[in-house]
mmCIF file of C-alpha atoms in Angstrom:
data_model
loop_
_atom_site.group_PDB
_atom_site.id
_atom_site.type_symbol
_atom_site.label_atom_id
_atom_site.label_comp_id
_atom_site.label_asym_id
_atom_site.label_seq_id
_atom_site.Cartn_x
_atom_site.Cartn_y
_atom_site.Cartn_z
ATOM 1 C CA UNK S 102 -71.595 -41.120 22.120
ATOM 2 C CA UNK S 103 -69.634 -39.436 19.387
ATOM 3 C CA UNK S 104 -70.249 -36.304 20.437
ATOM 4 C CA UNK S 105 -68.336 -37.036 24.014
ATOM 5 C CA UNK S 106 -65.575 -37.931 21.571
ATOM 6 C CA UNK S 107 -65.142 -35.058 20.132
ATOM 7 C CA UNK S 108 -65.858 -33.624 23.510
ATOM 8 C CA UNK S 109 -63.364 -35.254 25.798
ATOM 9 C CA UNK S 110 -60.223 -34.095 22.439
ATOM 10 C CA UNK S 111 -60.725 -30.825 24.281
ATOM 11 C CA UNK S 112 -60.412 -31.602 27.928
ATOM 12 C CA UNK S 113 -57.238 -31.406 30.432
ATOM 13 C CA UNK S 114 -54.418 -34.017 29.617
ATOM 14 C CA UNK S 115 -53.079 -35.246 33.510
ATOM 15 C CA UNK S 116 -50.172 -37.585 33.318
ATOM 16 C CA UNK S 117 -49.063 -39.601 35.941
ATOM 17 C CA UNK S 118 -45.535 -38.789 35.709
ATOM 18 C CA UNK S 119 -47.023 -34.831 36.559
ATOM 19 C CA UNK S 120 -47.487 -35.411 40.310
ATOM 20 C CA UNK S 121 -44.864 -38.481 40.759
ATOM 21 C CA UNK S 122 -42.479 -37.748 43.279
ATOM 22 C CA UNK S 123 -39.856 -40.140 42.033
ATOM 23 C CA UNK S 124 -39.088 -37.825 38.751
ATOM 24 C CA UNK S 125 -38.041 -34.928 38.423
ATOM 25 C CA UNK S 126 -39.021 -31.663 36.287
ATOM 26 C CA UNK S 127 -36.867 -32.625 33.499
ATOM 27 C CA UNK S 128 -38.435 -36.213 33.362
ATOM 28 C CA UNK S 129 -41.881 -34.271 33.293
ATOM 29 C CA UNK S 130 -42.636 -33.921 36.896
ATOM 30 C CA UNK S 131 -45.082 -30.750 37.449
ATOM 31 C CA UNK S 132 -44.941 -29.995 40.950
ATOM 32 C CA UNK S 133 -43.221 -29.480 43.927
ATOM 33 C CA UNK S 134 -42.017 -32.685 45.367
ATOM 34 C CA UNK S 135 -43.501 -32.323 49.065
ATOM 35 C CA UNK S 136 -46.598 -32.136 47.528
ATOM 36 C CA UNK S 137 -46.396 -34.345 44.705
ATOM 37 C CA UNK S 138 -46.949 -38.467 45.634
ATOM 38 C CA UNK S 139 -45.216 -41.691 44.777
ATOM 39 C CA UNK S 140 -45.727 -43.710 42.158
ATOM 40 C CA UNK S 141 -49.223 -42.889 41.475
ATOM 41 C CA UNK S 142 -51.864 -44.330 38.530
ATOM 42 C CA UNK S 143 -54.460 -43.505 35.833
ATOM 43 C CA UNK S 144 -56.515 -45.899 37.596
ATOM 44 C CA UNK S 145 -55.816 -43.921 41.324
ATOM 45 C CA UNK S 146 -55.901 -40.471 39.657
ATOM 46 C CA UNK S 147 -59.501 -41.295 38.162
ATOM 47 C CA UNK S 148 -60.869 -42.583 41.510
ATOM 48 C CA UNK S 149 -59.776 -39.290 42.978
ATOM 49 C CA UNK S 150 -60.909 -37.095 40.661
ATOM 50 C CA UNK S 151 -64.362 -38.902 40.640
ATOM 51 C CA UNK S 152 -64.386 -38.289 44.124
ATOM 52 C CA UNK S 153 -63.765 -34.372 43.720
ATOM 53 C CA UNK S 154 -67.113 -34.223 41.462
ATOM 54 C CA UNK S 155 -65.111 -33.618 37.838
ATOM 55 C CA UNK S 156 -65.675 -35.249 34.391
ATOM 56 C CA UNK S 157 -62.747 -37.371 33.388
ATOM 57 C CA UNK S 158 -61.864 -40.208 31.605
ATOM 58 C CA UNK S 159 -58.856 -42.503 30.745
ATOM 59 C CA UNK S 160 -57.070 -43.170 28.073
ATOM 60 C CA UNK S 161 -55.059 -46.487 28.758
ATOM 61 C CA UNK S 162 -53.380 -46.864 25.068
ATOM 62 C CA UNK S 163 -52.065 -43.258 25.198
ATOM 63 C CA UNK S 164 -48.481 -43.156 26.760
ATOM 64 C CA UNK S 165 -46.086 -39.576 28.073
ATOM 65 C CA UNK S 166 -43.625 -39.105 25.595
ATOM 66 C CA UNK S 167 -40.626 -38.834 27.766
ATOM 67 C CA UNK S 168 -41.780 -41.718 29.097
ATOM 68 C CA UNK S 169 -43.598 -44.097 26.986
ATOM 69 C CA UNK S 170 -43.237 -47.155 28.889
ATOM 70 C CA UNK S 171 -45.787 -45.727 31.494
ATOM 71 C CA UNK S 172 -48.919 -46.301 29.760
ATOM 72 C CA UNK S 173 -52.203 -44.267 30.326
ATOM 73 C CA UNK S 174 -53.597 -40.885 30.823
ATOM 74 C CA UNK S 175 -56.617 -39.262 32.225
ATOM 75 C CA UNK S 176 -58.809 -36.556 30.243
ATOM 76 C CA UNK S 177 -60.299 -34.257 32.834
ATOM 77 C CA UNK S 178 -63.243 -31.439 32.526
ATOM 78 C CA UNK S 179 -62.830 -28.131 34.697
ATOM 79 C CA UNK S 180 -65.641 -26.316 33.163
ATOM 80 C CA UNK S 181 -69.175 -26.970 32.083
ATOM 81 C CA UNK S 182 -70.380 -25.441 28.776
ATOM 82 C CA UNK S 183 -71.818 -22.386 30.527
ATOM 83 C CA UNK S 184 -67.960 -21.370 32.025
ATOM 84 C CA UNK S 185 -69.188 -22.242 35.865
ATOM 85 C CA UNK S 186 -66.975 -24.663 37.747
ATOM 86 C CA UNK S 187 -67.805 -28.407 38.095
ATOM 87 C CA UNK S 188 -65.794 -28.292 41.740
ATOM 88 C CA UNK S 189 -65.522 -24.143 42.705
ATOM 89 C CA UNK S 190 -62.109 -25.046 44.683
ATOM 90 C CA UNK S 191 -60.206 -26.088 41.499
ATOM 91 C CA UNK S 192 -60.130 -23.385 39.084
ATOM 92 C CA UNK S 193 -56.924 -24.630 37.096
ATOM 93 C CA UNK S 194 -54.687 -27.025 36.587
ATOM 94 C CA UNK S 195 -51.817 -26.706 38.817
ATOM 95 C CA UNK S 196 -54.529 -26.661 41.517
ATOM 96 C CA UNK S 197 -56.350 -29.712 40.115
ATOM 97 C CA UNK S 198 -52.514 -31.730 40.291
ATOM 98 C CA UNK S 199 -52.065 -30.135 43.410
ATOM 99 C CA UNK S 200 -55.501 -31.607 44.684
ATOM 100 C CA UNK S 201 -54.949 -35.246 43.421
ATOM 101 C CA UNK S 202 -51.644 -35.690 44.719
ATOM 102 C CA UNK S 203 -52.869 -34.886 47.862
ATOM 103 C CA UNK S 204 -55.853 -38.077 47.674
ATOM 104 C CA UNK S 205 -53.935 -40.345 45.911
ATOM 105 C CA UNK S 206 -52.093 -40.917 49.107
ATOM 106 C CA UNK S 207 -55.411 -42.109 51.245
ATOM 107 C CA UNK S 208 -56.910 -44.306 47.828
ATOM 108 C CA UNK S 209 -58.413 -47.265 49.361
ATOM 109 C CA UNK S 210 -55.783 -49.462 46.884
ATOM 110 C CA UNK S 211 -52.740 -48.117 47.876
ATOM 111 C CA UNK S 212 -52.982 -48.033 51.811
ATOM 112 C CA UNK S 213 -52.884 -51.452 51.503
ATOM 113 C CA UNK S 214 -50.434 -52.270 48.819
ATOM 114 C CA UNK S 215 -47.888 -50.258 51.109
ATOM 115 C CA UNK S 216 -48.135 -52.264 54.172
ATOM 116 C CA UNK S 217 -47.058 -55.406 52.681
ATOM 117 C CA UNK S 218 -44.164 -53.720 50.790
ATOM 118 C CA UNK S 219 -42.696 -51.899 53.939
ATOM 119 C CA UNK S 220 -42.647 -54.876 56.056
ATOM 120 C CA UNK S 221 -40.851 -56.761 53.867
ATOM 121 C CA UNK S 222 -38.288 -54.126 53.107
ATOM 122 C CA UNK S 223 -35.933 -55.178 56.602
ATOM 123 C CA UNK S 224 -34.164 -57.984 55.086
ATOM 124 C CA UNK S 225 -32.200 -59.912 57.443
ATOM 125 C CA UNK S 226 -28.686 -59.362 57.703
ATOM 126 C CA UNK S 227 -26.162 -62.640 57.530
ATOM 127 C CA UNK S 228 -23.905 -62.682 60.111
ATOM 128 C CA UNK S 229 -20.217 -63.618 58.869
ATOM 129 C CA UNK S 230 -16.734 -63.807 58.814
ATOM 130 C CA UNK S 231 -15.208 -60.529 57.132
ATOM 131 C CA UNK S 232 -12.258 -58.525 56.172
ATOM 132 C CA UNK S 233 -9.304 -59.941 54.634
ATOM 133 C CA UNK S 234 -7.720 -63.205 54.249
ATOM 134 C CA UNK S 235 -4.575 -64.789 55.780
ATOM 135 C CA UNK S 236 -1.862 -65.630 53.256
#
């Protein structure tokens, strides 16, 4: 067990803020916008990159200093000791981001947080009187 310690010091660091569409690249955002997603989390970018085959792990008490009330990170593995690919279609970083943001989308968790929240968004309207008043 300590040896994946030491291990996972030396793996990828993927913040959430990198593939949030809501920031931009001064707030720490890392790709383009289309292709980046909203909102997403450690707990949505691990599921995803579980799913791709790759080694990762999170780190819920580390936070991204530009924004450290966003708590948690995920430690991802590219490469196996030998140099060879765990998934031969991500080769890097960018395309790993690029990859997640496109899956965090269709995560089982969030299809169904975003129905509720949509409906609910049309708020209905008051009708009233309005303009000005008679002196």
């Amino acid at each position: 067990m300590d040896g994946d310690i030491q291990n996972i010091k030396k793996w990828i660091v993927l913040y959430p803020i990198y593939i949030n569409s809501k920031k931009t690249i001064a707030e720490g955002r890392r790709i383009n916008v289309s292709k980046a997603c909203e909102n997403p989390t450690c707990a949505e970018i691990h599921d995803c990159c579980t799913h791709l085959k790759i080694p990762c792990a999170i780190e819920t008490d580390k936070a991204y200093p530009r924004d450290f009330m966003q708590r948690g990170r995920v430690r991802v593995l590219l490469k196996k000791e030998d140099g060879s690919l765990y998934n031969p279609a991500i080769s890097s970083r960018k395309q790993l981001m690029l990859h997640v943001a496109e899956l965090v989308p269709r995560h089982p968790g969030r299809t169904k947080k975003q129905e509720p929240a949509s409906s609910s968004a049309a708020g209905p309207s008051k009708p009233g009187k309005g303009g000005k008043k008679k002196r």
